[in-house]
Amino acid sequence: MVRAKKERGQETQLYDLFRKLSAYEQNERELGLLISYTVASSLIGFKSESGSVEERRHQQVKAVYSGLEEAIEFCKEEDSYHAFCQVRPGVESSLREYIGAKEEKPVSQSELLTRIFNKLSRSNQRNPTDRLKRDGIALYNETMREGQKNRRLDVLTADYALISSTLG
Amino acid sequence: MTQYHNVFVPFPDVFRLGGPTVFNELAAKPGNTNLIVMPMPLVDRLEDGKDLTEVERKFQGRGAADTLSYLGDLKKKATRIEVTEGGITIYTLSDTLHVASLDKPHVSSDTFSVNDLEAAVAKLFPSDSEGGRPQLMTSRDKYHFKFSGRGMTVVEPEFLLTGFDEVNEAILEGTDELYVKLQENSGTLPLEQVTEMLGRKLFTHQFVQFAPTDFARVTGEYVRNKSGTRIVGVENPRLVLLDPSEKSKRIKIGNERPVERVLGVQALDMEQYIAMQYGLLNPDVELVFVCGGAGSGKTVLSYAAAVDQVLCYPKSVRTNRSGSDERGGQFKQIVLLKPFETMGGARRDVGFLPGSLFDKIKKQLDSYADAHKLTSLVPKGEGTYIPFEAMFLHPRYENDFNKLRPEGINKARINGGYLPPNEVIELTYSGFLRGRSFHDTLVMVDEAQNFTPYEMKTILSRMGPGCKVIVMGDAEDQIDNPLCTPEINGLTHAIRQFKAKDYCGIFQLRHLHRSQMAEDAHHWNSVYR
C-alpha cells in the first residue's frame, strides 16, 4: 500500500513574518523598532480565552502573528515607517500609563506584555525606545538564526520563548 | 594559612582568550585575598594544546604562550614565596591575589581527573564563598555541562564576557522630549542636561537618532597635551543636531568644499555618511570601530578613507584639508591586519598555493581587491589605472614581492594627490606584532571578531603617536575562530574597554546593501534545525 505523503502545511511563524518584513525594511534600526513596537501593540488589547498556561501563551503568540501580518499589509500599502507610526502612539501611551501608575497592575491580560513593560520601566524609564530597538533587533536576529520550524505546536512554544527571552 | 575569599581554577581556554591579564582580573577587592590555583596538568595543556582540535590550535594566538612566560616569571613578580610540603608553592603577587602551583602528589598528569583536582583544592584551600569549594572557570559550554552535572561550581570568566549589545552603543534612540529641547536651544544642549533627560551617560562621538535621517552627536572642544599627540579631555561637552544640509551626505574634509565621493566612494545612507565624516575621516577620532554585517559597506568605506589619508597632496590642498603644512600624507602608510592564520601562522599554508607571493595572499584580500575596484584608483573613464597589487609595492626597493612599483603609477595624480613614497599597504599577521610599534600609521584591523580579547589588547598596545586604528567587524555573525563566541571576542571586548575614551568612536552600519539571497545566506548557519 502506498501511503499518501502528508503535505507539510505552511503555518505562520515569526521566521516567515520577519522575512517578509525585512523585504520591506532593510535598515536594522527601523526593523528592530517596527518589530518590538508591533509585538507590544498586538498584546495591548489581548483578551485571554480560558485555557491552560500553555494555551494562553499560544494565544498571545497568535495575537503577535496577526499584529505582524497587519504591519506587513501596511508596508505593502504604504511603507514601513507608516506601519511603525500606526503602532507607536498606542504603545507609548500604555507604557507611560504603566510607568506612571502608583500601584503595579497588569497592563493587559497578557503576562508577556506585563513582562515587557516591567523590563522597560525598571531600567529604561526615560528612554524605553532605545531598549525596544535593541530588543527588536535581538528578536529578529535570534529568530533568523534559529531558522524555520516545522511543527505547529513547537512553533508556537518556541516563538513564545523567543519573544519572552529577548523582549520580556 | 591565609583564608581565601575566592579560590579559582581557570581552565586553559580562559588564558588562551585573556592571556596573563586573567591574573589581574581575578584579584579580590581590598580587604580580601583570592587564590588562583594552577595545577600542573592544566599548565601542561597550555603548552601542548592537547585539549584543542587541530583547527582550534591554529587560532589560539599568543594568549597561552604569554601566560606561560608570565608563570615563568612568577618568582620575580612575587613579594613572598611559600613552599609547602607536597608540591605546593604559593606566590604572593599582592595583598589581594595569591597564585598556587599544584603538583604531585595532589595532582599528576598521569592520573589527572578534574574530580580529584576539585576535591584536593577544596581540602587544601577552603574558601569563604561557594560553600568552601573552588570555582572552576571556563568559557566552554561542554565543561559547564559536564562538571556542573557532577555538582562542582563552574563559572564563566565574567571579565571576558561582553554582549553583542555593546555594538548598539554607537547610536542611541532619542526621545521626542529631547528633540524638542534641542530645537528650542538652536540644536545644542549641554551633555549634562541630555544625560539627565535620557537617564544614562553618553560618550564623546556617540550619536542619538530621532528619525531615519535626524541625528545628533556628542562633541566638544578637545584638549590636547602640549605636544598635541594626546587628547587629554573634552571641554564643554554637548549634544549637537546635525545640520540639515548633511542629509545630502556630502563629505567635508577640513576647509575643503563638501564632496559627494571620497576617492570615488559615496556614502549610500546616513549611517555610512556618519561613519565617514565623523569617524574614518575625523582626525580627532584615533580609534574607530566600524561594525556591520556582510554587505553593510564597512570594507569599502574604510579602504577608501584610509587610502585617501595616505595620499600626498600639494601644499595648498594639504593646508585646506588639515590646516597643517607638513609634507606627506596625513599618515605614512596603511598597515592591514587580518586574523587569518595562513598569513604566517604555525602551518604557513600559503606555501601550498601556486603563484607568486601576491597570488598567494590575494585570496585572503579579495574583499579589499573588490573595494579597490570601486575607488577612483580604478577609473571608469580617463585616468591612471592603479592595480591592487601596486598598493603593496615600494617605488624604489624590491620588497617581499620582488617587484618595484611602476614609474607611471608613482607619477599618477589620484584625487589631486600622489601615492606615498613607500608601500601604500603593508600586510601583516597579528602573530608578527611582538616587538613592533607603529608611528604615523593608519592601522586597519579586519574581522576583529575573530581575534581573542588578548590578541586585540596586544594589537592596540602597539600603537605609537600619530596612529589611527580602524577596527572592523561583525560580532553578531561571521565568527570563524572556534575559540571566540558572540560573547567573547576581540571586537566587543575592545568596544567595552574603549567606548568611554574621548578618542574613540563606534560606528554601526545598519543598512544592509544586499539581496534577499545574500540575506538568506547570512542566516544560513542555523544550528537548531
XYZ file of C-alpha atoms in Angstrom:
697
model
C 0.000 0.000 0.000
C 1.315 3.378 -0.880
C 0.800 5.797 1.929
C -0.018 9.291 0.746
C 2.718 11.639 1.774
C 1.370 14.185 4.202
C 1.844 17.625 2.845
C 3.550 19.888 5.262
C 1.347 22.896 5.863
C 2.925 26.312 5.699
C 1.910 27.580 9.139
C 2.518 31.124 10.222
C 5.614 31.679 12.323
C 7.885 34.542 13.334
C 10.579 33.446 10.889
C 8.340 33.834 7.839
C 6.774 37.058 9.049
C 10.168 38.619 9.783
C 11.440 37.523 6.396
C 8.538 39.319 4.765
C 9.037 42.412 6.910
C 12.756 42.547 6.175
C 11.985 42.608 2.461
C 10.255 45.963 3.036
C 12.753 47.357 5.528
C 16.477 46.685 5.193
C 17.616 49.044 7.917
C 18.254 47.137 11.130
C 17.189 50.028 13.318
C 13.866 50.604 11.609
C 13.224 46.879 11.503
C 14.035 46.442 15.201
C 11.729 49.299 16.177
C 8.906 48.072 13.956
C 9.139 44.537 15.346
C 9.239 45.406 19.043
C 6.521 48.052 18.832
C 4.292 45.755 16.776
C 4.753 42.897 19.252
C 3.888 45.173 22.182
C 0.991 46.796 20.330
C -0.607 43.488 19.379
C -0.601 42.407 23.028
C -2.149 45.593 24.433
C -5.702 44.611 23.637
C -5.103 40.921 24.315
C -8.012 39.150 25.978
C -7.417 35.671 27.176
C -9.794 32.897 26.339
C -9.819 30.317 29.081
C -7.267 27.549 28.873
C -4.074 26.158 30.295
C -0.945 28.274 30.737
C 0.422 26.852 27.517
C -2.745 27.614 25.585
C -2.740 31.176 26.880
C 0.830 31.517 25.721
C -0.066 30.222 22.291
C -2.975 32.682 22.081
C -0.566 35.546 22.781
C 1.809 34.372 20.064
C -1.095 34.174 17.645
C -2.024 37.754 18.552
C 1.554 38.774 17.765
C 1.356 36.977 14.415
C -1.777 38.884 13.417
C -0.186 42.153 14.534
C 2.838 41.430 12.362
C 0.614 40.431 9.440
C -1.143 43.778 9.727
C 2.223 45.531 9.762
C 3.212 43.680 6.590
C -0.023 44.774 4.943
C 0.755 48.359 5.914
C 4.247 48.030 4.481
C 2.719 46.766 1.245
C 0.209 49.587 1.003
C 2.308 52.447 2.394
C 5.786 51.832 3.796
C 7.450 50.532 6.956
C 7.605 53.974 8.558
C 3.827 54.275 8.311
C 3.463 50.818 9.801
C 5.640 51.936 12.729
C 3.669 55.170 13.145
C 0.477 53.099 13.401
C 1.635 51.205 16.470
C 3.914 53.678 18.206
C 1.402 56.038 19.895
C -0.606 53.197 21.435
C 2.458 51.510 22.893
C 3.954 54.716 24.229
C 0.759 55.913 25.891
C 0.167 52.495 27.501
C 3.749 52.421 28.695
C 3.533 55.951 30.105
C 0.372 54.966 31.904
C 2.019 51.815 33.236
C 5.114 53.637 34.485
C 3.015 56.464 35.950
C 0.629 54.178 37.834
C 1.123 54.272 41.596
C 0.218 50.646 42.057
C 1.520 47.814 39.976
C -1.304 46.373 37.923
C -1.307 44.156 34.831
C -1.245 46.237 31.668
C -3.456 43.770 29.799
C -4.393 40.144 30.134
C -1.079 39.320 28.504
C 1.593 38.425 31.031
C 4.105 38.719 28.197
C 3.303 42.398 27.739
C 3.436 42.942 31.509
C 6.920 41.444 31.478
C 7.979 43.653 28.548
C 6.669 46.797 30.276
C 8.181 45.738 33.582
C 11.590 45.428 31.961
C 11.239 48.833 30.311
C 10.037 50.513 33.475
C 12.900 49.090 35.529
C 15.924 50.190 33.539
C 14.827 52.448 30.714
C 12.096 54.628 32.150
C 13.401 57.747 30.442
C 14.330 56.200 27.127
C 12.378 52.976 26.501
C 12.640 53.353 22.724
C 16.362 52.592 22.816
C 15.727 49.338 24.700
C 12.852 48.401 22.396
C 15.048 48.957 19.360
C 17.863 46.782 20.741
C 15.468 44.039 21.813
C 13.644 44.153 18.482
C 16.941 43.670 16.626
C 17.860 40.846 19.002
C 14.485 39.148 18.438
C 14.904 39.419 14.675
C 18.458 38.046 14.723
C 17.609 35.192 17.091
C 14.598 34.182 15.031
C 16.573 34.179 11.811
C 19.416 32.272 13.448
C 17.063 29.566 14.670
C 15.582 29.254 11.223
C 12.249 27.914 10.062
C 10.490 25.471 12.358
C 8.362 22.616 11.189
C 5.765 21.555 13.738
C 2.870 23.804 14.678
C 2.947 23.318 18.448
C 6.716 23.589 18.593
C 6.483 26.777 16.587
C 4.120 28.490 18.998
C 6.078 27.358 22.056
C 9.429 28.245 20.509
C 8.229 31.640 19.291
C 6.806 32.424 22.733
C 10.155 31.516 24.289
C 11.981 33.727 21.790
C 9.774 36.765 22.420
C 9.876 36.207 26.152
C 13.672 35.860 26.335
C 14.504 38.832 24.129
C 11.751 41.370 24.848
C 10.479 40.237 28.217
C 47.473 29.671 56.212
C 45.635 32.616 54.578
C 41.859 32.310 54.447
C 40.888 32.926 50.859
C 37.746 34.741 49.757
C 37.500 33.008 46.361
C 39.549 30.144 45.036
C 39.650 29.915 41.233
C 40.889 27.126 38.994
C 40.920 28.682 35.496
C 40.960 26.205 32.617
C 43.408 26.744 29.728
C 40.732 28.289 27.482
C 40.486 31.262 29.859
C 44.201 32.016 29.433
C 44.054 31.472 25.683
C 41.375 34.157 25.458
C 42.576 36.509 28.162
C 46.342 35.899 28.397
C 48.148 36.935 31.585
C 45.576 39.703 32.189
C 43.487 36.950 33.828
C 45.717 37.270 36.910
C 44.822 40.954 37.354
C 41.152 40.357 36.708
C 40.807 37.712 39.378
C 42.349 39.733 42.220
C 39.987 40.348 45.149
C 38.746 43.734 46.322
C 40.904 45.382 49.017
C 40.475 43.637 52.351
C 40.155 40.168 50.821
C 42.513 37.767 49.120
C 41.724 35.487 46.198
C 43.719 32.453 45.184
C 44.319 31.209 41.632
C 45.285 27.556 41.586
C 47.456 26.463 38.674
C 47.578 22.663 38.632
C 50.498 21.357 36.585
C 48.367 19.173 34.267
C 46.405 22.267 33.170
C 49.658 24.217 32.737
C 50.880 21.345 30.561
C 47.745 21.676 28.417
C 48.516 25.363 27.937
C 51.850 24.348 26.491
C 50.984 21.288 24.424
C 47.399 22.267 23.472
C 46.320 18.614 23.625
C 42.827 19.664 24.673
C 42.370 21.530 21.388
C 41.297 20.296 17.997
C 43.619 20.891 15.072
C 41.529 23.837 13.890
C 41.396 25.387 17.363
C 45.165 25.086 17.685
C 45.610 27.243 14.585
C 43.566 30.031 16.107
C 44.865 30.072 19.645
C 47.113 33.141 19.237
C 49.595 34.179 21.879
C 47.433 34.069 24.997
C 48.709 30.671 26.123
C 52.362 31.346 25.317
C 52.335 34.703 27.118
C 50.654 33.146 30.152
C 53.388 30.517 30.303
C 56.081 33.164 30.166
C 54.209 35.090 32.888
C 54.201 31.964 35.041
C 57.905 31.532 34.331
C 58.484 34.998 35.774
C 56.259 34.498 38.834
C 59.316 34.216 41.064
C 60.367 37.748 40.108
C 56.866 39.145 40.484
C 56.026 37.597 43.868
C 56.715 39.517 47.058
C 56.782 36.269 49.044
C 57.099 32.638 48.057
C 55.929 29.925 50.380
C 56.920 26.382 49.527
C 54.865 23.860 51.432
C 55.138 20.136 51.537
C 53.724 18.008 48.787
C 54.386 20.066 45.662
C 52.533 23.255 46.576
C 54.127 26.660 46.038
C 52.197 29.813 46.879
C 53.253 33.072 45.268
C 52.046 36.287 46.904
C 51.506 38.672 43.983
C 49.709 41.285 46.095
C 47.599 41.515 49.248
C 44.585 40.667 47.145
C 45.935 37.867 44.983
C 47.944 34.707 45.571
C 48.810 32.097 42.979
C 49.354 28.458 43.926
C 51.191 25.993 41.775
C 49.940 22.497 42.475
C 51.979 19.461 41.521
C 52.395 15.839 42.548
C 51.224 14.151 44.733
C 47.992 16.232 44.756
C 47.626 16.170 41.013
C 49.591 14.270 38.468
C 49.474 14.439 34.695
C 49.425 10.637 34.502
C 46.247 10.097 36.507
C 44.685 13.546 36.246
C 40.975 13.961 36.786
C 39.050 17.159 37.421
C 37.058 15.423 40.191
C 40.232 14.651 42.145
C 41.593 18.123 41.480
C 38.451 19.843 42.767
C 38.397 17.677 45.889
C 42.105 18.265 46.541
C 41.797 22.051 46.127
C 38.689 22.177 48.358
C 40.606 20.348 51.077
C 43.830 22.329 50.756
C 42.316 25.812 50.276
C 38.778 26.104 51.631
C 37.307 29.447 50.558
C 34.825 31.827 52.220
C 32.426 31.546 49.315
C 30.688 28.740 47.398
C 30.485 26.569 50.498
C 34.254 26.406 50.720
C 34.561 24.836 47.265
C 36.828 26.142 44.478
C 35.335 27.680 41.336
C 36.317 26.008 38.089
C 36.489 28.736 35.462
C 35.879 28.078 31.778
C 34.027 29.570 28.838
C 33.353 26.198 27.243
C 29.739 25.043 27.414
C 30.844 21.425 27.285
C 32.757 21.746 30.583
C 29.933 23.696 32.244
C 27.520 20.922 31.382
C 29.904 18.155 32.377
C 31.252 19.422 35.684
C 28.110 21.207 36.913
C 26.408 17.870 36.457
C 28.903 16.417 38.877
C 27.979 19.003 41.488
C 31.027 21.243 41.070
C 30.920 25.025 40.871
C 31.710 26.080 37.300
C 31.790 29.787 36.486
C 32.202 31.866 33.333
C 35.151 34.271 33.026
C 32.793 37.233 33.558
C 35.532 39.777 32.859
C 35.809 38.446 29.296
C 32.078 38.390 28.583
C 30.543 41.206 26.591
C 27.207 41.174 24.865
C 26.586 41.943 21.219
C 24.608 44.860 22.643
C 27.889 46.812 23.044
C 27.732 47.497 19.309
C 24.369 49.221 19.781
C 26.112 51.868 21.881
C 27.083 53.537 18.597
C 23.696 55.147 18.010
C 21.133 55.612 20.773
C 17.472 56.316 20.253
C 16.412 59.811 21.186
C 13.138 60.869 22.742
C 10.608 63.388 21.443
C 11.174 65.491 24.557
C 14.911 65.660 23.865
C 14.328 66.540 20.219
C 12.012 69.399 21.150
C 14.519 70.702 23.721
C 17.293 70.576 21.127
C 15.176 72.509 18.644
C 14.366 75.120 21.277
C 18.075 75.572 22.020
C 19.279 76.082 18.433
C 20.224 72.429 18.094
C 22.647 72.266 21.022
C 22.270 71.036 24.590
C 24.870 70.600 27.345
C 25.666 66.924 27.820
C 24.754 67.095 31.492
C 21.187 68.004 30.586
C 20.993 65.249 27.974
C 22.271 62.698 30.491
C 19.515 63.765 32.847
C 16.849 63.509 30.151
C 17.908 60.107 28.813
C 18.759 58.703 32.236
C 22.144 57.429 31.127
C 25.703 58.549 30.487
C 26.720 59.422 26.941
C 30.203 59.264 25.456
C 32.073 61.590 23.155
C 31.428 60.729 19.472
C 28.222 58.892 20.365
C 25.158 59.568 18.204
C 21.493 59.959 19.043
C 18.877 59.248 16.400
C 15.403 60.807 16.324
C 14.073 59.849 12.904
C 15.514 57.938 9.942
C 17.632 60.919 8.877
C 17.698 63.053 12.052
C 20.815 62.568 14.148
C 22.665 64.441 16.860
C 26.223 63.832 18.011
C 28.113 64.243 21.242
C 31.030 66.595 20.776
C 33.026 69.317 22.491
C 36.353 71.141 22.364
C 39.218 68.675 22.520
C 42.011 69.480 24.922
C 45.349 68.065 23.800
C 48.666 67.757 25.606
C 51.476 70.235 24.850
C 52.930 68.177 22.013
C 49.449 67.701 20.580
C 49.816 63.926 20.456
C 47.154 63.024 23.012
C 43.600 64.090 23.744
C 43.506 64.716 27.475
C 39.905 65.831 27.817
C 36.860 67.419 26.247
C 35.619 70.822 27.332
C 32.043 71.976 27.020
C 30.675 68.538 26.091
C 27.344 68.855 24.313
C 24.831 67.178 22.050
C 24.551 68.881 18.676
C 21.941 68.202 15.994
C 23.464 67.508 12.600
C 22.945 70.325 10.139
C 20.036 69.669 7.724
C 22.489 70.125 4.821
C 24.247 66.952 5.982
C 21.290 64.925 4.788
C 22.811 65.282 1.317
C 25.579 63.019 2.655
C 28.326 65.193 1.159
C 31.652 64.768 2.955
C 33.602 67.792 4.147
C 37.312 67.334 4.779
C 38.886 70.256 6.663
C 38.092 73.520 4.907
C 37.572 71.919 1.527
C 34.322 72.133 -0.368
C 31.965 69.255 0.550
C 32.250 66.413 -1.945
C 29.896 63.631 -2.909
C 32.610 60.992 -3.095
C 35.820 60.248 -1.273
C 38.233 58.523 -3.626
C 35.251 57.632 -5.768
C 33.212 56.118 -2.937
C 29.898 57.633 -1.946
C 28.014 57.259 1.349
C 24.786 55.449 0.462
C 22.908 56.152 3.693
C 23.158 58.354 6.789
C 24.989 55.719 8.837
C 27.667 55.421 6.161
C 27.917 59.206 5.974
C 28.308 59.471 9.757
C 30.983 56.753 9.801
C 32.946 58.527 7.046
C 32.545 62.128 8.196
C 32.797 61.715 11.948
C 34.898 58.582 12.276
C 37.036 57.404 9.398
C 37.994 60.899 8.186
C 37.863 62.653 11.563
C 41.374 63.380 12.891
C 40.015 63.639 16.451
C 38.909 60.015 16.451
C 42.029 57.907 16.754
C 40.255 54.615 17.334
C 37.322 53.887 15.044
C 35.118 50.835 15.343
C 33.106 50.147 12.199
C 30.583 47.395 12.818
C 28.113 45.895 10.420
C 27.100 42.718 8.695
C 28.348 41.446 5.358
C 27.261 43.894 2.691
C 26.958 46.886 5.005
C 29.913 48.636 3.345
C 32.461 48.643 6.143
C 35.373 47.433 3.996
C 34.705 49.761 1.055
C 34.287 52.875 3.222
C 37.282 52.082 5.412
C 39.521 51.306 2.451
C 38.599 54.481 0.557
C 39.004 56.668 3.649
C 42.312 55.015 4.544
C 43.882 55.407 1.088
C 42.616 58.994 0.894
C 44.507 59.786 4.083
C 47.863 58.354 2.982
C 47.943 60.158 -0.355
C 50.450 63.022 -0.570
C 48.663 66.224 -1.575
C 50.127 69.515 -2.872
C 50.712 72.198 -0.239
C 47.526 74.171 -0.932
C 45.324 71.065 -0.643
C 47.195 69.898 2.482
C 46.602 73.183 4.230
C 42.943 73.126 3.296
C 42.444 69.531 4.369
C 44.137 69.534 7.739
C 45.300 73.079 8.381
C 48.785 71.607 8.575
C 51.660 72.439 6.285
C 53.511 69.184 6.934
C 54.828 67.234 3.990
C 53.416 63.897 3.001
C 50.041 62.390 3.692
C 48.204 62.507 6.972
C 49.592 59.015 7.614
C 52.752 57.413 6.238
C 51.261 54.066 5.429
C 48.370 51.675 5.891
C 49.013 48.506 7.860
C 46.401 45.841 7.279
C 45.948 43.245 9.980
C 43.853 40.174 9.449
C 43.410 37.321 11.879
C 43.963 34.608 9.317
C 46.492 32.084 10.373
C 47.551 31.357 6.814
C 49.391 34.676 6.612
C 52.248 33.212 8.611
C 50.923 31.165 11.476
C 52.094 27.754 12.515
C 51.330 25.988 9.254
C 52.215 28.713 6.755
C 49.564 27.444 4.390
C 50.493 29.997 1.743
C 53.352 27.742 0.689
C 50.980 25.288 -0.898
C 49.187 27.745 -3.149
C 50.551 28.265 -6.677
C 51.980 31.511 -7.997
C 53.892 34.476 -6.645
C 53.557 35.754 -3.079
C 50.926 38.247 -4.211
C 48.952 35.489 -5.940
C 49.113 33.502 -2.720
C 47.861 36.210 -0.406
C 45.376 37.648 -2.895
C 42.750 35.078 -1.928
C 42.744 36.469 1.588
C 42.353 40.002 0.301
C 39.541 39.573 -2.172
C 37.264 41.893 -0.205
C 39.903 44.631 -0.434
C 40.563 43.933 -4.111
C 36.812 44.406 -4.670
C 36.815 47.619 -2.614
C 39.841 48.824 -4.604
C 37.883 48.405 -7.851
C 35.123 50.672 -6.528
C 37.528 53.555 -5.822
C 38.901 56.089 -8.278
C 42.165 54.106 -8.258
C 40.464 52.084 -10.960
C 38.988 54.886 -13.092
C 35.897 54.203 -15.153
C 36.989 56.667 -17.835
C 40.242 58.562 -18.205
C 42.959 58.401 -15.557
C 45.741 56.088 -14.486
C 44.760 52.579 -13.581
C 46.391 51.552 -10.315
C 46.339 47.770 -9.947
C 45.617 46.451 -6.461
C 48.991 44.735 -6.390
C 50.756 48.104 -6.770
C 49.471 49.124 -3.338
C 51.880 46.605 -1.786
C 54.953 47.587 -3.848
C 57.720 50.025 -2.939
C 58.684 52.605 -5.601
C 62.437 52.241 -5.053
C 63.166 48.907 -3.387
C 62.083 45.405 -4.136
C 60.261 44.068 -1.124
C 58.844 40.580 -0.475
C 57.075 40.742 -3.802
C 60.374 41.113 -5.737
C 58.933 43.946 -7.805
C 59.104 47.728 -7.963
C 56.065 49.945 -8.189
C 55.871 51.026 -11.873
C 57.172 54.518 -12.568
C 53.957 55.596 -14.308
C 51.973 54.846 -11.187
C 54.356 56.841 -8.972
C 53.661 59.941 -11.030
C 49.931 59.354 -11.371
C 47.680 62.010 -9.919
C 44.929 60.467 -7.816
C 42.199 62.591 -6.314
C 44.556 65.553 -6.580
C 47.365 63.739 -4.734
C 50.084 61.143 -5.278
C 50.842 57.731 -3.821
C 53.270 57.965 -0.850
C 56.979 57.297 -1.428
C 56.723 53.885 0.207
C 54.383 50.869 0.139
C 50.811 52.127 0.479
C 49.747 48.983 2.336
C 51.745 46.646 4.488
C 50.080 43.374 5.218
C 50.833 41.681 8.486
C 49.671 38.912 10.739
C 48.914 39.534 14.396
C 51.480 36.896 15.434
C 54.250 39.090 13.990
C 53.417 42.149 16.048
C 55.624 41.340 19.021
C 58.278 43.984 19.447
C 56.814 46.264 16.785
C 55.380 49.681 17.297
C 53.717 51.925 14.766
C 54.084 55.681 14.231
C 52.039 57.919 11.957
C 50.396 54.813 10.574
C 46.820 54.026 9.750
C 46.194 50.522 11.011
C 43.200 48.599 9.695
C 42.186 45.651 11.839
C 39.847 43.465 9.851
C 37.471 40.764 11.147
C 38.148 41.825 14.713
C 35.506 39.400 15.974
C 37.939 36.606 15.099
C 40.689 37.937 17.367
C 40.694 36.860 21.007
C 40.391 39.684 23.565
C 44.063 39.214 24.439
C 45.144 39.470 20.786
C 43.165 42.700 20.444
C 44.861 44.072 23.532
C 48.265 43.149 22.056
C 47.437 44.864 18.758
C 46.158 48.087 20.319
C 49.110 48.293 22.705
C 51.475 48.578 19.683
C 50.195 51.991 18.604
C 52.612 54.899 18.860
C 51.922 58.613 18.368
C 50.176 59.786 15.228
C 48.381 56.488 14.604
C 44.776 55.911 13.752
C 43.219 52.482 14.115
C 40.162 51.335 12.184
C 38.701 48.195 13.710
C 36.152 46.447 11.508
C 33.964 43.522 12.411
C 30.626 41.886 12.891
C 30.193 40.253 16.269
C 26.723 39.046 15.502
C 27.867 36.745 12.748
C 30.993 35.806 10.796
C 32.801 34.297 13.795
C 35.222 31.753 12.331
C 37.612 31.454 15.270
C 36.410 28.428 17.262
C 37.802 29.976 20.446
C 35.624 33.095 20.068
C 31.881 33.481 20.571
C 29.464 36.404 20.212
C 30.027 36.964 23.954
C 33.825 36.581 23.991
C 35.706 38.122 21.098
C 38.196 40.870 20.425
C 35.705 43.271 18.844
C 33.063 43.622 21.559
C 35.692 43.337 24.261
C 37.665 46.237 22.793
C 34.477 48.310 22.392
C 33.670 47.776 26.070
C 37.192 48.793 27.061
C 37.415 51.904 24.884
C 33.899 53.246 24.336
C 34.192 55.909 27.037
C 37.548 57.220 25.786
C 37.378 60.630 24.148
C 39.483 59.493 21.182
C 37.256 56.520 20.404
C 34.187 56.382 18.176
C 31.868 53.469 17.454
C 30.024 53.444 14.137
C 27.373 50.974 13.226
C 26.329 50.367 9.634
C 22.833 49.034 9.963
C 21.601 49.200 6.432
C 22.450 46.034 4.586
C 23.006 46.752 0.908
C 22.490 43.220 -0.235
C 19.991 40.983 -1.987
C 17.363 38.717 -0.472
C 19.600 35.789 -1.426
C 22.537 37.255 0.492
C 20.228 37.969 3.425
C 19.092 34.344 3.495
C 22.654 33.104 3.178
C 23.591 35.381 6.070
C 21.167 33.459 8.284
C 22.090 30.081 6.873
C 24.102 28.898 9.856
C 21.109 27.641 11.772
C 22.291 25.179 14.379
C 18.869 24.343 15.743
C 17.245 22.960 12.622
